[in-house]
mmCIF file of C-alpha atoms in Angstrom:
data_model
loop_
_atom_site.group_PDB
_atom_site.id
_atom_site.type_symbol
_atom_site.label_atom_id
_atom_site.label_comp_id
_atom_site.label_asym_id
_atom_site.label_seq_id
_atom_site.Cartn_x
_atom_site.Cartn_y
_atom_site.Cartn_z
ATOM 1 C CA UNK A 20 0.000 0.000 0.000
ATOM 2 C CA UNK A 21 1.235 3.928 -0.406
ATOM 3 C CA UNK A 22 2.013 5.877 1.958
ATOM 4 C CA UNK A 23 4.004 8.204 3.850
ATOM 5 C CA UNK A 24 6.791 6.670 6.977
ATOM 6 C CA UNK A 25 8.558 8.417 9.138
ATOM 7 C CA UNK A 26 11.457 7.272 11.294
ATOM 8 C CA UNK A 27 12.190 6.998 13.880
ATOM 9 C CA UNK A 28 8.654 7.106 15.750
ATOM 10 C CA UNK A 29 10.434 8.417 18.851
ATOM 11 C CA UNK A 30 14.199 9.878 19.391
ATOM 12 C CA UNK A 31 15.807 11.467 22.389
ATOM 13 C CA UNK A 32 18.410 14.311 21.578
ATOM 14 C CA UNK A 33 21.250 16.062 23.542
ATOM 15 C CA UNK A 34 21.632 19.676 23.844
ATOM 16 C CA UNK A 35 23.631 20.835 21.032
ATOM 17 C CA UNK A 36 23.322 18.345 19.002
ATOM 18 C CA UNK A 37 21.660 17.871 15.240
ATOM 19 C CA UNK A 38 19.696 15.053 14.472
ATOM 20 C CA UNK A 39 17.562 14.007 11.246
ATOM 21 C CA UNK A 40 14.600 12.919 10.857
ATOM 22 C CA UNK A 41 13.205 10.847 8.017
ATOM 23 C CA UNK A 42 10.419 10.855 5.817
ATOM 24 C CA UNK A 43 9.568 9.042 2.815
ATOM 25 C CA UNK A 44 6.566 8.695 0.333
ATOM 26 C CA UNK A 45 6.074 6.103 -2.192
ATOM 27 C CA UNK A 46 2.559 7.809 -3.175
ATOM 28 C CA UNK A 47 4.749 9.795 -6.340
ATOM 29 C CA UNK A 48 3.265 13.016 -4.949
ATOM 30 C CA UNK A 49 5.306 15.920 -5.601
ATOM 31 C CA UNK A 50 4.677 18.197 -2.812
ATOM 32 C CA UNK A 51 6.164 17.120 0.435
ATOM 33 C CA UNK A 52 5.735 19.220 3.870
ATOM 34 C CA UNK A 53 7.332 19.333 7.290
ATOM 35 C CA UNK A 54 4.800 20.379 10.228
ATOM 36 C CA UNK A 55 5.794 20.998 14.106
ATOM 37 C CA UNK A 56 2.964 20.532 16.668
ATOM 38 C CA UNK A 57 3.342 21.653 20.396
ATOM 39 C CA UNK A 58 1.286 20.099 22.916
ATOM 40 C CA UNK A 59 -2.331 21.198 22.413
ATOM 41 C CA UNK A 60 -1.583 23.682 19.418
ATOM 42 C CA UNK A 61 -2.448 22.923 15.991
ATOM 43 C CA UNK A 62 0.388 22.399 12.923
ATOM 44 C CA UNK A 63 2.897 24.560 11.790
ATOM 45 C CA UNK A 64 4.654 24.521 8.942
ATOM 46 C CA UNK A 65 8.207 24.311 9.345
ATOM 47 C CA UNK A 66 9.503 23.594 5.482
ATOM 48 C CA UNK A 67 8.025 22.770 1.951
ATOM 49 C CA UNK A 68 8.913 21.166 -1.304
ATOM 50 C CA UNK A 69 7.164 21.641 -4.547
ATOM 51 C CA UNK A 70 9.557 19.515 -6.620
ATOM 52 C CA UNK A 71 12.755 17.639 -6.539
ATOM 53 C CA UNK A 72 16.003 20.329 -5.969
ATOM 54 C CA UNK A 73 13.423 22.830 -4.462
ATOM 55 C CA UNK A 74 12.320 23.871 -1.247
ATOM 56 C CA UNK A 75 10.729 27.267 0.649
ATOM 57 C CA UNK A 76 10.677 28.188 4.334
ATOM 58 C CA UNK A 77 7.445 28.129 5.959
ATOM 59 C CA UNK A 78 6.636 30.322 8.988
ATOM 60 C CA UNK A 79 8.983 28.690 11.719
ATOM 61 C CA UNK A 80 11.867 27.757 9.531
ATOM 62 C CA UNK A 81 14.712 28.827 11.669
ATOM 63 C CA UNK A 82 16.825 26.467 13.309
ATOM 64 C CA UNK A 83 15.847 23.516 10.752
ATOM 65 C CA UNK A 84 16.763 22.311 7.317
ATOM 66 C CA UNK A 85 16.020 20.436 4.544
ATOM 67 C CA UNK A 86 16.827 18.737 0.883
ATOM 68 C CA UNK A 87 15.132 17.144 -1.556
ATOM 69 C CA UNK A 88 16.997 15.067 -3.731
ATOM 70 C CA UNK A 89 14.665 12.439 -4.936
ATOM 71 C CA UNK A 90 11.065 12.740 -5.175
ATOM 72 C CA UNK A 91 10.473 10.384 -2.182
ATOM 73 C CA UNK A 92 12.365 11.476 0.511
ATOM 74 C CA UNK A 93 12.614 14.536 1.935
ATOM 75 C CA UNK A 94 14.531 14.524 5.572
ATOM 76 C CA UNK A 95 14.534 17.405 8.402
ATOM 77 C CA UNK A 96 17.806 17.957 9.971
ATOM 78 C CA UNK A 97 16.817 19.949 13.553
ATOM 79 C CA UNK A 98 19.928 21.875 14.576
ATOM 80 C CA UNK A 99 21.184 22.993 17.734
ATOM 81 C CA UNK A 100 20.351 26.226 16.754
ATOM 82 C CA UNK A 101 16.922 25.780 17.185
ATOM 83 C CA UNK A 102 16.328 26.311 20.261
ATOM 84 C CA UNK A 103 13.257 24.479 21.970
ATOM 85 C CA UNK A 104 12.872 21.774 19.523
ATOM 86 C CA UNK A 105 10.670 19.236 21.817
ATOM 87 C CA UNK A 106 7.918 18.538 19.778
ATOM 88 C CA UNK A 107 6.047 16.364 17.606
ATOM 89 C CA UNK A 108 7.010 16.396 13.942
ATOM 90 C CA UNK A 109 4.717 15.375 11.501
ATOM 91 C CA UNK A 110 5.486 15.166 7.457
ATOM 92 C CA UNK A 111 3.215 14.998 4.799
ATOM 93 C CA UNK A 112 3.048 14.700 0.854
ATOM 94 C CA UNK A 113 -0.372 15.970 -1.718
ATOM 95 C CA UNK A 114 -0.318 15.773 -5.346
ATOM 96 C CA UNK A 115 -1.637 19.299 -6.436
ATOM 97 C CA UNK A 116 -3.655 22.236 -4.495
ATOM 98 C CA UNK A 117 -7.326 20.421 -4.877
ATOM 99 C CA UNK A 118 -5.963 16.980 -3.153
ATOM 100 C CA UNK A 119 -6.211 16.445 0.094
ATOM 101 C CA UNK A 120 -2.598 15.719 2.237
ATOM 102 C CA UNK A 121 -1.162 12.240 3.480
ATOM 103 C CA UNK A 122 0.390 12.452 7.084
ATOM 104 C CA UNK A 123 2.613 9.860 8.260
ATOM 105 C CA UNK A 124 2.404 8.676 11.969
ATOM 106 C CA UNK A 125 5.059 11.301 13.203
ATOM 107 C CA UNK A 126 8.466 11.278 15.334
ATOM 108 C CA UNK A 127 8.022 13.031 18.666
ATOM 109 C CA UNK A 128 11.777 14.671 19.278
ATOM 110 C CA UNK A 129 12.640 15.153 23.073
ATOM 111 C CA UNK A 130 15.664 17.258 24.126
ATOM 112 C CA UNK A 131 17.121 15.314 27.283
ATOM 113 C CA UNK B 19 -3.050 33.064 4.171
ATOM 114 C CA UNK B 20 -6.987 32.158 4.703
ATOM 115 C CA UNK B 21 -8.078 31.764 7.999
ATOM 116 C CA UNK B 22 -10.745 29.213 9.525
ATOM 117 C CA UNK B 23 -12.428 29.947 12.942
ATOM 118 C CA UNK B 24 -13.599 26.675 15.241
ATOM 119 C CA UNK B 25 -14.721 26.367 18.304
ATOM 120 C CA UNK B 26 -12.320 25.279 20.605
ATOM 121 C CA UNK B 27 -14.377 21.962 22.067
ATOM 122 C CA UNK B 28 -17.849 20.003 21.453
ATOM 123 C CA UNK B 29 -19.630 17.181 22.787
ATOM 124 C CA UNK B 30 -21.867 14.830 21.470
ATOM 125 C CA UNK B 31 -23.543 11.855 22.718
ATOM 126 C CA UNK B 32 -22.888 8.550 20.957
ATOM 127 C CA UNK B 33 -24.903 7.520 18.160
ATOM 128 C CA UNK B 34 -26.530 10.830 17.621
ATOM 129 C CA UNK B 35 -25.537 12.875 14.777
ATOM 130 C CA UNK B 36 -22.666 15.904 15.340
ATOM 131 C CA UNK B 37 -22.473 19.228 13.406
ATOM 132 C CA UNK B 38 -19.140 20.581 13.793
ATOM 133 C CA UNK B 39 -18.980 23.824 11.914
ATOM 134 C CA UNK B 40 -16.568 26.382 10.391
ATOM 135 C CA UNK B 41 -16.113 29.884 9.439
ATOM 136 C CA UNK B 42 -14.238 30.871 6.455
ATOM 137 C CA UNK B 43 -15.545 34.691 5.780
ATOM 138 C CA UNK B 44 -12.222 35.517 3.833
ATOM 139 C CA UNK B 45 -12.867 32.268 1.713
ATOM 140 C CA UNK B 46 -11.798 33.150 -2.137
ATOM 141 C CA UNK B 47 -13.681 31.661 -5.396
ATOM 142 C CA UNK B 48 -10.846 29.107 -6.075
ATOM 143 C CA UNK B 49 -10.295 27.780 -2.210
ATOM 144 C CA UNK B 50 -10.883 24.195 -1.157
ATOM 145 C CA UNK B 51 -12.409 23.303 1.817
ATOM 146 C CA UNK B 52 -10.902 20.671 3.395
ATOM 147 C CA UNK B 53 -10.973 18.827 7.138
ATOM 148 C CA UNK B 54 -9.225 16.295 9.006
ATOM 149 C CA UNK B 55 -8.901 14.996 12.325
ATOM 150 C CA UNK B 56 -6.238 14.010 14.736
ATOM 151 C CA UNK B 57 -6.116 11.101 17.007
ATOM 152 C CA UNK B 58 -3.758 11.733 20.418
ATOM 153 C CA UNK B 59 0.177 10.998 19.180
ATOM 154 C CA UNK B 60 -0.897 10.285 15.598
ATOM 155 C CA UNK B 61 -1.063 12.430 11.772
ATOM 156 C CA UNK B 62 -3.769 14.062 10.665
ATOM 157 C CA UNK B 63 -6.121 11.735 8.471
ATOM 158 C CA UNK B 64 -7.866 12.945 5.803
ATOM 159 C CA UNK B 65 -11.959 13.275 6.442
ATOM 160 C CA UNK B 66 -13.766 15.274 3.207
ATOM 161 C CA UNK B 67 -13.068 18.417 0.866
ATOM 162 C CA UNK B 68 -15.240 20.061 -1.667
ATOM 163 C CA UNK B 69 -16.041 23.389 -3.656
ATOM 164 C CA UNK B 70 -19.005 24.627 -3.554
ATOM 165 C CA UNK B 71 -21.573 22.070 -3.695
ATOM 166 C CA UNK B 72 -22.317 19.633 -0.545
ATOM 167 C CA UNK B 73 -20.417 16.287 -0.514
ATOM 168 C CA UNK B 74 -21.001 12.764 1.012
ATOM 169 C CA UNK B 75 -18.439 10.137 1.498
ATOM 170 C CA UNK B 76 -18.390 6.984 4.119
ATOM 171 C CA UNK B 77 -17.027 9.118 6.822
ATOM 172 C CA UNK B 78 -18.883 12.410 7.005
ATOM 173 C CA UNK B 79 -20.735 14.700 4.895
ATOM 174 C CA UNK B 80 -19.834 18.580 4.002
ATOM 175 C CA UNK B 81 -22.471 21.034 3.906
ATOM 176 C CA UNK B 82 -21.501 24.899 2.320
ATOM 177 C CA UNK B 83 -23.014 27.581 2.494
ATOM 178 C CA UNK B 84 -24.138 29.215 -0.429
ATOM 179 C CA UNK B 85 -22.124 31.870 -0.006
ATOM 180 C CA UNK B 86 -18.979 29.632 0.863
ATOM 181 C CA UNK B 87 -18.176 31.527 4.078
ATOM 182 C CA UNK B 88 -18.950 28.919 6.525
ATOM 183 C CA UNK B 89 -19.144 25.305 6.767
ATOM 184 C CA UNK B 90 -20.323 22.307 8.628
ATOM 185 C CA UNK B 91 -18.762 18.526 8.711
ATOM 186 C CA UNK B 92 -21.683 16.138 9.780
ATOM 187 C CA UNK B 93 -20.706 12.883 11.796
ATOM 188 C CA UNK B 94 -23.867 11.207 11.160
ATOM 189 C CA UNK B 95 -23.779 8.983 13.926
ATOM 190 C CA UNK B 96 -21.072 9.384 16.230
ATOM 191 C CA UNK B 97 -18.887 6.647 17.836
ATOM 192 C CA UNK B 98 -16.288 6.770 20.488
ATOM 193 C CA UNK B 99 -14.060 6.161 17.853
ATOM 194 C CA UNK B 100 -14.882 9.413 16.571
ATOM 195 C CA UNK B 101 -13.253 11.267 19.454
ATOM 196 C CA UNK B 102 -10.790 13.593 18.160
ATOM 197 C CA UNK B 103 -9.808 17.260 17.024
ATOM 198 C CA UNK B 104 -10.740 18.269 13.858
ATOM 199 C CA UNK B 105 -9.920 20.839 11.670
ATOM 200 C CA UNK B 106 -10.907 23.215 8.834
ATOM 201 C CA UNK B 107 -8.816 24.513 5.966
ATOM 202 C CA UNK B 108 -8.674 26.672 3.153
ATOM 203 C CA UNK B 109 -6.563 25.196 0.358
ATOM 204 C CA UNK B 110 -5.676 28.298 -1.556
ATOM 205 C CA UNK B 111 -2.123 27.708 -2.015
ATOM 206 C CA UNK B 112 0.464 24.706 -2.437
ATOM 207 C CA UNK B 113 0.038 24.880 1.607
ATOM 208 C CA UNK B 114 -2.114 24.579 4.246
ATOM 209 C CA UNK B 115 -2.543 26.758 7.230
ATOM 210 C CA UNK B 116 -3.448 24.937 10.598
ATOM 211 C CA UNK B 117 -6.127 26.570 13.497
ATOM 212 C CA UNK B 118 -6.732 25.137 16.374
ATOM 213 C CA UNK B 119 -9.203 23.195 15.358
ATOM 214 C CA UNK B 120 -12.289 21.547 17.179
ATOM 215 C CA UNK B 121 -12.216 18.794 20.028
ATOM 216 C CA UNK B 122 -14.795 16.504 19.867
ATOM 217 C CA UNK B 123 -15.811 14.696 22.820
ATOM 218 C CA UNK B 124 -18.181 11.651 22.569
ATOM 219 C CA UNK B 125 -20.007 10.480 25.639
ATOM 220 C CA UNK B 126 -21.143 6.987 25.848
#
């Protein structure tokens, strides 16, 4: 079946320290998104890619990056200079503006 | 971006019908209205979109208003299952902007 996974499903981080986060889609939608939520808030949108080799900031992009060098896969790297990045991260892929989106199940990111 | 206003919480008993609606007054001729709902630690899942015209599916139907600035998913019957918070958007762009959205409460 198609679909969108994300690994890992949970992942414990140091303090200054990146880590990446994984997300892949074999739906062969082009648009893939990166979304933060905070406990009891609704989505934000952290990053977003229209097509392979291209990507645009959404409204909290600081602190996080991206690529997108195949069609499927399109990882978030959370740096250290982001700087309260406990949260859950949730990534998501739509074929055009009328079609709905496809979530995957999330990794939840805790700073320790 | 468009916006979407929600209440913050409902309740319904189970097995009666829910109305969960949604204001959209800055709503543009070319916008998609779409809703989901999230289960506790899990994505958003896809629930219903449409135009202008009202739309049906195995999950929930859409009613708009004729003008298009306000809308109203209707759980039919609801189950516990059903329990959730769901939210309205605009699709006007290659994004989507996330409220709030509603938190549904079913009672048993």
């Amino acid at each position: 079946d198609g679909g969108i996974t994300q690994s890992p499903k949970y992942l414990f981080r140091k303090e200054g320290q990146n880590v990446t986060l994984s997300c892949e889609q074999n739906l062969n939608h082009d648009a893939m998104y990166w979304y933060r939520q905070d406990p009891g808030q609704g989505l934000r949108l952290i990053y977003y890619s229209q097509i392979v080799n291209d990507f645009q900031k959404g409204d909290i992009a600081e602190g996080y990056s991206v690529s997108r060098e195949k069609k499927e896969s399109f990882p978030l790297t959370v740096t250290s200079a982001q700087k309260n990045p406990t949260a859950f991260y949730l990534c998501a892929s739509r074929q055009g503006a009328v079609y709905g989106y496809t979530f995957g199940s999330g990794t939840r990111l805790t700073v320790v | 971006d468009a916006k979407t206003t929600q209440p913050n919480s409902m309740e319904s008993n189970e097995e009666e019908p829910v109305h969960l609606p949604c204001n959209h007054s800055t709503i543009s001729g070319t916008d998609y209205i779409h809703w989901y709902r999230q289960l506790p630690s899990q994505g958003p899942e896809y629930v219903i979109h449409g135009l202008t015209s009202n739309v049906n599916n195995r999950m929930a139907s859409l009613a708009i208003a004729e003008d298009r600035k306000s809308s109203t998913l209707i759980l039919h019957r609801a189950t516990l299952r059903d329990a959730a918070v769901y939210y309205c958007i605009l699709s006007r762009t290659y994004k989507y902007i996330f409220g709030t959205g509603t938190r549904l409460k079913v009672l048993a």
